[in-house]
Coordinates of C-alpha atoms and ligand atoms in Angstrom, one line a residue:
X1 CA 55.1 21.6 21.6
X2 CA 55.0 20.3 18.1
X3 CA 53.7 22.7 15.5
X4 CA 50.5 20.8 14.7
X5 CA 49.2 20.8 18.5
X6 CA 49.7 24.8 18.7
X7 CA 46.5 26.3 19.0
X8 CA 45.6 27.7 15.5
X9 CA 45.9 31.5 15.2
X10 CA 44.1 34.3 12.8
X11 CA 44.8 36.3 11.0
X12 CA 42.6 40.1 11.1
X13 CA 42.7 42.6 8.4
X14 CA 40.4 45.6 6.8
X15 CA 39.1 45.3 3.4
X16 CA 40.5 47.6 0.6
X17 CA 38.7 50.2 -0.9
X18 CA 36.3 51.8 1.0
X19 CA 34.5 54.9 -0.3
X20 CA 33.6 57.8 2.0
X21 CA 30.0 57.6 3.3
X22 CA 29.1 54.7 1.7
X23 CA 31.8 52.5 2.8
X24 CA 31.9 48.6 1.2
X25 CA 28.6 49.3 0.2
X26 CA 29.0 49.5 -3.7
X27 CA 31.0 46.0 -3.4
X28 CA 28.4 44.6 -2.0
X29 CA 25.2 46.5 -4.1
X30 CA 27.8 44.9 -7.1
X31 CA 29.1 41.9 -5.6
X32 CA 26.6 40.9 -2.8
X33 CA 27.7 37.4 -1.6
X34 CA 31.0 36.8 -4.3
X35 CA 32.0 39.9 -2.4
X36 CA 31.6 38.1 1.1
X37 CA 33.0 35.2 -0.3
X38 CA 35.7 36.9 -1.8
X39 CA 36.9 38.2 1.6
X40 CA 38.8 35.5 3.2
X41 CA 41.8 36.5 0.4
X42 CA 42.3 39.7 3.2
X43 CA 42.6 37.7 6.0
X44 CA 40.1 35.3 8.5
X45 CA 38.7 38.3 10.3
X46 CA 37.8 41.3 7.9
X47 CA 36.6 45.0 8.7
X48 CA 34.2 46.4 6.3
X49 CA 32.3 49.7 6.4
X50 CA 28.8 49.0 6.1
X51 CA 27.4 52.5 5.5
X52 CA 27.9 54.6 8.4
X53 CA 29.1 51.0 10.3
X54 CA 32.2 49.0 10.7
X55 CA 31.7 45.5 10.5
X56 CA 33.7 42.1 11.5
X57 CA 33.1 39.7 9.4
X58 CA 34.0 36.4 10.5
X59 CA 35.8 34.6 7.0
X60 CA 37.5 31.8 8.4
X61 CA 34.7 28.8 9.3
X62 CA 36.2 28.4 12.6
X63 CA 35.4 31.9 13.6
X64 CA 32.4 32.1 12.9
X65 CA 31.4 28.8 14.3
X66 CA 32.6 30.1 17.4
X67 CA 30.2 33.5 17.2
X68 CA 27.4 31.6 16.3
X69 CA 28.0 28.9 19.4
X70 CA 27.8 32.0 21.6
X71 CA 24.7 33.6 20.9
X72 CA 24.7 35.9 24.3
X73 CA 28.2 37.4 23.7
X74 CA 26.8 38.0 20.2
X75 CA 23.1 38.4 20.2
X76 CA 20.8 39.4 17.4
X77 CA 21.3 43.2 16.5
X78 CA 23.6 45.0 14.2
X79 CA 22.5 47.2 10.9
X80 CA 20.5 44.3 9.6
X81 CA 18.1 43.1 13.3
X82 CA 17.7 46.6 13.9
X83 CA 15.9 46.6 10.3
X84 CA 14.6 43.6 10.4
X85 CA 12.8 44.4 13.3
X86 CA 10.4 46.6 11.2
X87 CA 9.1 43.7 9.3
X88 CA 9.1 40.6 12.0
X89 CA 8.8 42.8 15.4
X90 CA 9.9 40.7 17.8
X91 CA 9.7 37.7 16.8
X92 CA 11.6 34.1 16.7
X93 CA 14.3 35.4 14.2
X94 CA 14.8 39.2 15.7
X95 CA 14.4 38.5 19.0
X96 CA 17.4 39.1 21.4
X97 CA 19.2 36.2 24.0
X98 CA 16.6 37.4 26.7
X99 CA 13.6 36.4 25.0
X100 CA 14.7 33.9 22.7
X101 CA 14.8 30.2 24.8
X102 CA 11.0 30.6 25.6
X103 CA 10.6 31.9 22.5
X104 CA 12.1 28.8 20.4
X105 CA 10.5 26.1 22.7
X106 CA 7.2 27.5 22.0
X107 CA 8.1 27.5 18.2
X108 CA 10.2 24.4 17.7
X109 CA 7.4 22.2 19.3
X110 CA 5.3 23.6 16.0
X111 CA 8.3 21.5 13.9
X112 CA 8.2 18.3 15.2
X113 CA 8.7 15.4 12.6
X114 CA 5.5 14.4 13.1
X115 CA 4.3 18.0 12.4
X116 CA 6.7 17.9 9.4
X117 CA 5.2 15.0 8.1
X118 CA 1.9 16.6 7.8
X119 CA 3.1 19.6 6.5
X120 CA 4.9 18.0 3.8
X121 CA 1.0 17.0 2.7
X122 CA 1.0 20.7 2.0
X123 CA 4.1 20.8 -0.2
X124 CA 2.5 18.2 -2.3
X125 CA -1.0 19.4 -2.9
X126 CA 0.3 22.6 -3.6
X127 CA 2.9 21.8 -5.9
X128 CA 0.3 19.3 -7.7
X129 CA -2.1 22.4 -8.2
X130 CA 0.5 24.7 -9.5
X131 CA 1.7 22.5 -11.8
X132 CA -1.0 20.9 -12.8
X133 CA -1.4 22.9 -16.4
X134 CA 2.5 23.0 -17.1
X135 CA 2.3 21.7 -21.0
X136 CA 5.9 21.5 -22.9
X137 CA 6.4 24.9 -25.0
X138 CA 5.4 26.8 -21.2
X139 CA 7.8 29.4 -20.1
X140 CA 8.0 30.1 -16.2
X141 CA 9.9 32.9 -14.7
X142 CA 11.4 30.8 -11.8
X143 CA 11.9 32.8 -8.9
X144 CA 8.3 34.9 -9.1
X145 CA 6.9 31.4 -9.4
X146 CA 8.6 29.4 -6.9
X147 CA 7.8 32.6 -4.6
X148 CA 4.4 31.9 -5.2
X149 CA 4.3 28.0 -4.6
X150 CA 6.1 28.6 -1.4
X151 CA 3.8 31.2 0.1
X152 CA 0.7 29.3 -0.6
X153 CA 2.3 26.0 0.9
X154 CA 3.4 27.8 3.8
X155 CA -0.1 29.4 4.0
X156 CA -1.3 25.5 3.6
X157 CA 0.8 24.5 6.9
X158 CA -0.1 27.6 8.9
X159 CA -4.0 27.2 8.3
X160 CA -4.8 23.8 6.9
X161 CA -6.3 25.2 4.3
X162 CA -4.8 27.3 1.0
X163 CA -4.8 30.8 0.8
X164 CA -7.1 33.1 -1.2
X165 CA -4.8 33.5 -4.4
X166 CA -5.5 37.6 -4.4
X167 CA -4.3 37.9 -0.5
X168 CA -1.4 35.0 -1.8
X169 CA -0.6 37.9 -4.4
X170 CA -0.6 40.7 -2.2
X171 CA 1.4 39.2 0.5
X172 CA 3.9 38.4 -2.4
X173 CA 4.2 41.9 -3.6
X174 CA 4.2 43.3 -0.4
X175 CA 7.1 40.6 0.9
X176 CA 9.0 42.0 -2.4
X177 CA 9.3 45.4 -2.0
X178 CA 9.9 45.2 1.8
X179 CA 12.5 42.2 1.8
X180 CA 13.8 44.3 -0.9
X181 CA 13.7 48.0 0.3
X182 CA 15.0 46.6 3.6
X183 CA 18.8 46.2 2.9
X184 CA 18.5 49.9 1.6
X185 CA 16.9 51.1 4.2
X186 CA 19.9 49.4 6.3
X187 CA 22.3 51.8 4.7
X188 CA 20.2 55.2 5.0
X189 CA 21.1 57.1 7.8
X190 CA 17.8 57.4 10.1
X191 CA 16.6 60.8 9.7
X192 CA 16.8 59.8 5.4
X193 CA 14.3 56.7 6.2
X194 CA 12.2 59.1 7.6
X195 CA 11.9 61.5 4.4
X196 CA 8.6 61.0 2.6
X197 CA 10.7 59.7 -0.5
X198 CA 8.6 57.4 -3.0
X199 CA 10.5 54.3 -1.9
X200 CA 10.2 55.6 1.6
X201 CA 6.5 55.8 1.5
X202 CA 6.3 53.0 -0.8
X203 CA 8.1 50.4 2.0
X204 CA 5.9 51.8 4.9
X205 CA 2.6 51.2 2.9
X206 CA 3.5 47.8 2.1
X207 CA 5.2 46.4 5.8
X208 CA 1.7 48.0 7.0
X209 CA 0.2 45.9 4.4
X210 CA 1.6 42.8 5.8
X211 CA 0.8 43.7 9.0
X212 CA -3.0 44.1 8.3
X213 CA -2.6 40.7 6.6
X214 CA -1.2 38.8 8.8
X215 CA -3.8 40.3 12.0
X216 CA -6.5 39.2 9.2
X217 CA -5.1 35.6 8.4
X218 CA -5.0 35.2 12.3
X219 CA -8.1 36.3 12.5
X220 CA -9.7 34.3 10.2
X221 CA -8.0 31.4 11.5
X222 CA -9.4 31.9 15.1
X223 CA -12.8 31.9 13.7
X224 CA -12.6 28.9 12.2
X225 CA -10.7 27.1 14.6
X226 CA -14.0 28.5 16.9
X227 CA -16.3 27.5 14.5
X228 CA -15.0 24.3 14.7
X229 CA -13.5 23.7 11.4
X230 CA -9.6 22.2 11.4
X231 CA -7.0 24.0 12.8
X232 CA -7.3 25.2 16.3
X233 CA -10.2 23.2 17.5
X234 CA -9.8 20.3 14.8
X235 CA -8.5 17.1 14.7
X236 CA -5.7 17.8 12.6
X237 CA -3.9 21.1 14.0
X238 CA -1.7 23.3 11.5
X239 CA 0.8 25.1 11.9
X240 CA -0.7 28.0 13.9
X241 CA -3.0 26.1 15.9
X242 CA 0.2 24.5 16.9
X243 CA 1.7 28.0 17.9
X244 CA -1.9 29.5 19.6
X245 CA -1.5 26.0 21.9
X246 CA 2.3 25.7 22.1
X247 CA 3.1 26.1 26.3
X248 CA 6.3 26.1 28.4
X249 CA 7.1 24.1 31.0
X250 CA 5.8 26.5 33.2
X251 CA 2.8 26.2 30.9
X252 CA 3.1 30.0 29.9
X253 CA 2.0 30.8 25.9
X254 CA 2.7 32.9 23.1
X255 CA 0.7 36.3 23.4
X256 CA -1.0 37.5 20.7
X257 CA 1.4 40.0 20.0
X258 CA 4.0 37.6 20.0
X259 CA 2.0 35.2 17.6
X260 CA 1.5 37.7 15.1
X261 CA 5.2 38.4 15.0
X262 CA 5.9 34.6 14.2
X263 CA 3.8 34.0 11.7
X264 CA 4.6 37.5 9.9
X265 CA 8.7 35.6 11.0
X266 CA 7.6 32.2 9.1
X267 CA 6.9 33.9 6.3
X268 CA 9.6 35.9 5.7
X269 CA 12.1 33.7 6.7
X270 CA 10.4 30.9 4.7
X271 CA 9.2 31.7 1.2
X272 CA 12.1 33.9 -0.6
X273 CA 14.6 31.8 0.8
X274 CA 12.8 28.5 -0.3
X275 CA 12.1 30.1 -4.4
X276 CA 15.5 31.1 -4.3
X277 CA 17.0 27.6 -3.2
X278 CA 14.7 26.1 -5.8
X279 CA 15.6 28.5 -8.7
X280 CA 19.5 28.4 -8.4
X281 CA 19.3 24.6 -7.8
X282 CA 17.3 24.3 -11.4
X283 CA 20.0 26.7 -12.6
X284 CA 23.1 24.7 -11.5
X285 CA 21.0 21.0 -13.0
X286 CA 20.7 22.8 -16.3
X287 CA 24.9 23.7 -16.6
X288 CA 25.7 20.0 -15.0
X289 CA 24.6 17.3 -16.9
X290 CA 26.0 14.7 -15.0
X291 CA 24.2 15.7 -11.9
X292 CA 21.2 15.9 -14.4
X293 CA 21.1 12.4 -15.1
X294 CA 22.0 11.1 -11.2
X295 CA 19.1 13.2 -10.5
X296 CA 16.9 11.3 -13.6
X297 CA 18.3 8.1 -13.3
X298 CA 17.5 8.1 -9.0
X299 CA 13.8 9.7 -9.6
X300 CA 13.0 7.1 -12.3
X301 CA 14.3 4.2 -9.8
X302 CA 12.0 6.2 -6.7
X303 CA 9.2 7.3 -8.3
X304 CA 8.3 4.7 -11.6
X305 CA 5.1 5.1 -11.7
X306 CA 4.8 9.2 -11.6
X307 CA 3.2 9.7 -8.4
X308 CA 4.0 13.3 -6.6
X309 CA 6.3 12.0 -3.6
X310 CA 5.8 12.6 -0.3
X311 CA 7.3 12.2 3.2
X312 CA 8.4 8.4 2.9
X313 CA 9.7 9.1 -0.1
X314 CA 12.3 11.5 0.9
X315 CA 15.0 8.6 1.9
X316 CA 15.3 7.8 -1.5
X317 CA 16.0 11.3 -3.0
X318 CA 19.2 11.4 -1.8
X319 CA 20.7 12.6 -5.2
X320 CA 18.2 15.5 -5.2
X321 CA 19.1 16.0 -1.7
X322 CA 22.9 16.6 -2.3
X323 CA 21.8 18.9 -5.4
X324 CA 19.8 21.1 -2.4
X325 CA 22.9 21.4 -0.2
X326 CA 25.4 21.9 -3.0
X327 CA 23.1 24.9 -4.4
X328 CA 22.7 25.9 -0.7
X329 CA 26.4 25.9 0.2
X330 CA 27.3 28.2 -2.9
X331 CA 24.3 30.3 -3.3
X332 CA 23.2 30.8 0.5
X333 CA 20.0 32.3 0.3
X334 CA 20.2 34.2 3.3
X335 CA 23.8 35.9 2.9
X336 CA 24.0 38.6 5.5
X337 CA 22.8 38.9 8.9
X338 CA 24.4 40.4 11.7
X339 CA 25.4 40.4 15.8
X340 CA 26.1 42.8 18.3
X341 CA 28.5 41.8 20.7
X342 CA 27.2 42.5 24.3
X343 CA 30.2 42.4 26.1
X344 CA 34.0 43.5 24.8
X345 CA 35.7 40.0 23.6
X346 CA 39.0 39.5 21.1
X347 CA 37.9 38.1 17.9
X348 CA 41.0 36.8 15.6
X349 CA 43.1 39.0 17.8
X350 CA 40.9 42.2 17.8
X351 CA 39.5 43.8 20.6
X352 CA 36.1 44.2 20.0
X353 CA 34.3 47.0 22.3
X354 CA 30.9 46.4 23.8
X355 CA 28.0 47.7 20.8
X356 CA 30.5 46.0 17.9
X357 CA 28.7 45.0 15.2
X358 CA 29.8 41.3 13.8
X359 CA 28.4 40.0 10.2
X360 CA 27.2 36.6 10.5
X361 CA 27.4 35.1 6.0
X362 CA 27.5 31.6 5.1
X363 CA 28.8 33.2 2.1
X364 CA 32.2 34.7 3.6
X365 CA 33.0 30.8 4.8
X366 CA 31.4 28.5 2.6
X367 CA 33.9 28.6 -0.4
X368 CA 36.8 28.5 1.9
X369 CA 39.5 26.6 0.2
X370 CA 40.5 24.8 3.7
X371 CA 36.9 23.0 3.7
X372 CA 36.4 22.1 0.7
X373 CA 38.2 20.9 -2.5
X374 CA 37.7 23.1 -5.5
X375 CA 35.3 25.2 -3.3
X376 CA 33.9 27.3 -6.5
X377 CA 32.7 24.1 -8.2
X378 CA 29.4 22.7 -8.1
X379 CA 29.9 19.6 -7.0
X380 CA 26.9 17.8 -5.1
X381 CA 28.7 14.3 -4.6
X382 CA 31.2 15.9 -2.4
X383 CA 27.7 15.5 0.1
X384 CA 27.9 11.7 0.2
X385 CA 28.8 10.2 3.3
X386 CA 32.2 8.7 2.2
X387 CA 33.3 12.2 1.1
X388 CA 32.1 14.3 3.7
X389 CA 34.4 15.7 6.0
X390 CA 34.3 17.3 9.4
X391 CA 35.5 20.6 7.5
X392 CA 33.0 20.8 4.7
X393 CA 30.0 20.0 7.4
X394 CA 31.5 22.9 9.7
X395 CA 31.8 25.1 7.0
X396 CA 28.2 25.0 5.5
X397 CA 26.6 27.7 7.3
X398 CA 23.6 28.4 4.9
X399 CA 20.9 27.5 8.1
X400 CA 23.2 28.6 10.3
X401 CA 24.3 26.8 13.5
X402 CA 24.1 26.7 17.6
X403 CA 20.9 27.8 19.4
X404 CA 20.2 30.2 16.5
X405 CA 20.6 27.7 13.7
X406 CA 17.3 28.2 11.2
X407 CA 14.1 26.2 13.1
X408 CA 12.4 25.7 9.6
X409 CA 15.7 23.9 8.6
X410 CA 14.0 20.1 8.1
X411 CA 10.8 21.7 6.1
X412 CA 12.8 24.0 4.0
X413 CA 14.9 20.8 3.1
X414 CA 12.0 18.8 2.5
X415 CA 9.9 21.2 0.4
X416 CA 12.7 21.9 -1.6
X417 CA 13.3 17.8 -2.2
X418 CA 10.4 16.9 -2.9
X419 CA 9.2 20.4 -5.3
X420 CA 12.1 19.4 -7.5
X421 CA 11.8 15.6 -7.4
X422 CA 8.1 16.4 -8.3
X423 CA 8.7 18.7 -11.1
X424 CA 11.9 16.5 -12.5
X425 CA 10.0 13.5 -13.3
X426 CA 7.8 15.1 -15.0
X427 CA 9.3 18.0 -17.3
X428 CA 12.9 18.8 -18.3
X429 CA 13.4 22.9 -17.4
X430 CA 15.6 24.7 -19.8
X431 CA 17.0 27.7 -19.5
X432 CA 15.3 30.5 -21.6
X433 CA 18.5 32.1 -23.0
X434 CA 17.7 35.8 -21.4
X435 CA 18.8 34.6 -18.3
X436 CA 20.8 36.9 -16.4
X437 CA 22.4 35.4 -13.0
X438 CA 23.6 38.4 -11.2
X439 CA 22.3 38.7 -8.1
X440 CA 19.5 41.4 -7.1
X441 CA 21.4 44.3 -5.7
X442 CA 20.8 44.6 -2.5
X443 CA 18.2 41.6 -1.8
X444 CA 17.7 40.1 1.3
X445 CA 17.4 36.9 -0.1
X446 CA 20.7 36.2 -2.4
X447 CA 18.5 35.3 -6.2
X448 CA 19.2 36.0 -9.8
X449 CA 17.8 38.9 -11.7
X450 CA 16.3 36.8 -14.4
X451 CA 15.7 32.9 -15.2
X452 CA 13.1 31.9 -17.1
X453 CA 12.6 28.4 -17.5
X454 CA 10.9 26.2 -20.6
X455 CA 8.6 23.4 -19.9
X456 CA 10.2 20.3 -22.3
X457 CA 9.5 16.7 -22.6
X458 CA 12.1 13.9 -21.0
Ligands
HEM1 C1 16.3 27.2 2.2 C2 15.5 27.8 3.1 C3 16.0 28.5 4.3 C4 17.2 29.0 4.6 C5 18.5 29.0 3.7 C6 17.2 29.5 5.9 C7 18.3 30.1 6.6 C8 18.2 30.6 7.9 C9 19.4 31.1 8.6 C10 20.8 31.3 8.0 C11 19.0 31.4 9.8 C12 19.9 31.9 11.0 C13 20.0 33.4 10.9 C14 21.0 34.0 11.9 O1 21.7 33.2 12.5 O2 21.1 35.2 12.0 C15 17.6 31.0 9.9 C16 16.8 31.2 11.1 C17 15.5 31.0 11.1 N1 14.7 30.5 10.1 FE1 15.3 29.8 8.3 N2 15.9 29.4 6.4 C18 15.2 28.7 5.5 C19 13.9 28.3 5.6 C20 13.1 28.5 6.7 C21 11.7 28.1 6.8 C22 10.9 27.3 5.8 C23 11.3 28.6 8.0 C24 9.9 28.4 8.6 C25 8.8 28.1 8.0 C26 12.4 29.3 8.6 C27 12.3 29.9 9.8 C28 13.4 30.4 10.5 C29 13.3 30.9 11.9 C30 12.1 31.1 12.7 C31 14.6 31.3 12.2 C32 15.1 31.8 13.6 C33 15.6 30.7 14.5 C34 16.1 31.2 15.8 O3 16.7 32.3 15.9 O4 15.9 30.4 16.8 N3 13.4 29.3 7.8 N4 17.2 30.5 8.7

């Protein structure tokens, strides 16, 4: 056989410089995702001590295409499910192989395009009303701000109609030190995350905190939908009417139970990850002015006359578009989940026992030199179609792929276009210089520590 028609083969390895106890975890409290991404140097299929567990992480994009494709070999669990659990329950991100088909049907039929369409009506009034007193001389502190658009838009599209801005702050706050206490909480043995330390207590009160929200926004909904207002009963159904009425073909429903955990699952799965994508994409504009002035030069030819775009707009923003999946593909939100294998398999030539925990990072892959030319670069044209190669498109893992891949994928896309095509025709946003672009230790969304923005004039 010639050598190019061999079967490929890969290579496994374990990553250097563990520490006892705490294993790769000060690499990654240090590094977070240029850690993961850093891997690949070691080998295609690299061990790492995760706390009290060893990890697989998958490095080489063929690998890990091939966990993701089989999501019952390597279902949802591992250090960071088993967490996550706390916060979304059971829900459509946490939920093993057994309940997730029915589960995702019921869900995915709340994301149709048409669906989407309407929810992009939400995007814009939102992002009109936040915006609407930005003056040149303003300085925004990106990610906080972004956190907030998202939440209330995503409050717009689950319940027609916006969010009270005090339960819009709470949920915020509470999402922050939750999201953020969780990754900790990942390394603490169990019988530490019991203690009644301050940041113990301090996670509890606030995941019960969402809790009690998100039984009061349903609530509230219910009435109204009762009442007769929009929503469940009205002529234009939201988001969570669509889930209370979503059936299976066997015309079963979600329970309440069940409904409480997706909505508590939209919006942790859909706000940090949305204000991160938006503040590292404003970051990367403002150190590339080239893709700065594709960006002006295609919103000045789409949107001459100022308007806030919407839907129908969105085939026209194609620069903005490719500025989205660049930032995506090097600064994946979402950097670190993992699987538990359910059966033993051979990974890269390992045996894997049953209970083997597998990391699942768009980060460890999407820099991989043999997807993409100068991987580190930020590069957004290498997104249009007469560049794009089977490789790169493989290799950009940042919603995931395979049954699992991210169901909010086309929304998170779309808010993102259309928030930064909306806010780039009108205002230039410069760096304040304080910024400081390491990543939160330890967050579960993958966002800089601080970057303030100033509100200029074109
Ligand atoms: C830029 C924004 C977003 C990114 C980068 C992102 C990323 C991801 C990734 C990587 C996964 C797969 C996780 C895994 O395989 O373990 C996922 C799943 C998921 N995402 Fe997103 N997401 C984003 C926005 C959203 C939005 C806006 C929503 C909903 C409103 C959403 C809802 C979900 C849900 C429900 C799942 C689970 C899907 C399933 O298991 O069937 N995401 N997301």
């Amino acid at each position: 056989m010639p050598p190019s028609s061999q079967p490929p083969t890969y290579s496994a390895a374990v990553a250097p410089g563990a520490l006892p106890l705490i294993g790769h975890g000060h690499r990654l409290l240090r590094g977070s995702a240029e850690y993961l991404a850093s891997l690949h140097l070691h080998g295609d299929l690299v061990a790492v001590r995760l706390g009290p567990t060893t990890a697989q992480v998958p490095c080489h994009p063929d690998l890990l295409n091939q966990v993701l494709a089989d999501h019952r070999l390597f279902d949802k669990g591992g250090v960071f499910y088993d967490r996550a659990r706390d916060v979304a329950g059971n829900g459509l991100v946490t939920c093993p192989y057994r309940d997730h088909l029915h589960q995702r049907r019921l869900v995915q039929s709340a994301f149709r395009r048409s669906q989407l369409e309407r929810y992009s009506l939400a995007v814009q009034a939102e992002i009109a009303s936040a915006t609407a007193d930005w003056r040149p001389g303003r300085v925004i502190d990106a990610f906080p701000v972004f956190h907030g658009i998202a939440l209330r838009t995503l409050g717009r599209a689950l319940y027609s109609t916006a969010i009270d801005a005090e339960q819009a702050r709470g949920i915020e706050h509470a999402f922050d030190t939750v999201l953020n206490g969780l990754f900790r909480q990942m390394f603490l043995p169990g019988p530490v995350r019991r203690l009644p330390l301050p940041s113990n207590l301090r996670y509890r009160r606030e995941l019960a905190y969402l809790h009690d929200a998100t039984r009061q926004l349903i609530a509230t909904h219910r009435s109204a939908a009762e009442a007769g207002g929009t929503g469940a009963g009205g002529s234009e159904p939201d988001l969570l009417a669509a889930l209370l009425a979503a059936r299976d073909d066997d015309g079963a429903r979600l329970t309440d139970a069940e409904v409480h955990d997706q909505v508590i699952t939209l919006l942790a799965a859909g706000t940090e990850t949305v204000a991160a994508t938006l503040t590292w994409s404003l970051w990367r504009l403002s150190q590339h002015p080239a893709a700065a002035e594709q960006v002006r030069t295609e919103l000045a030819r789409a949107l001459p006359d100022g308007r806030t775009p919407g839907w129908a707009d969105l085939p026209q923003l194609g620069a903005v578009d490719r500025v989205v999946t660049e930032t995506l593909r090097l600064h994946p939100p979402g950097w670190l989940f993992t699987r538990v294998t359910t059966a033993p398999t051979v990974l890269a030539g390992r045996a894997l026992p049953v209970g083997s925990t597998v990391v699942m990072s768009p980060a460890a892959v999407s820099r991989h030199p043999a997807a993409y030319l100068a991987p580190a670069q930020f590069d957004p044209d290498r997104w249009r179609p007469e560049r794009l190669t089977p490789a790169a498109r493989q290799a950009f893992l940042a919603f995931g792929t395979g049954a699992r891949k991210c169901v909010g994928d086309l929304f998170a896309r779309a808010e993102c276009v259309l928030t930064l095509a909306t806010l780039l025709s009108r205002h230039r946003l410069v760096p304040e210089p304080d910024a400081d672009l390491r990543p939160v230790p330890l967050a579960t969304v993958l966002r800089p520590r601080r970057l303030r923005l100033r509100v200029a004039p074109h």
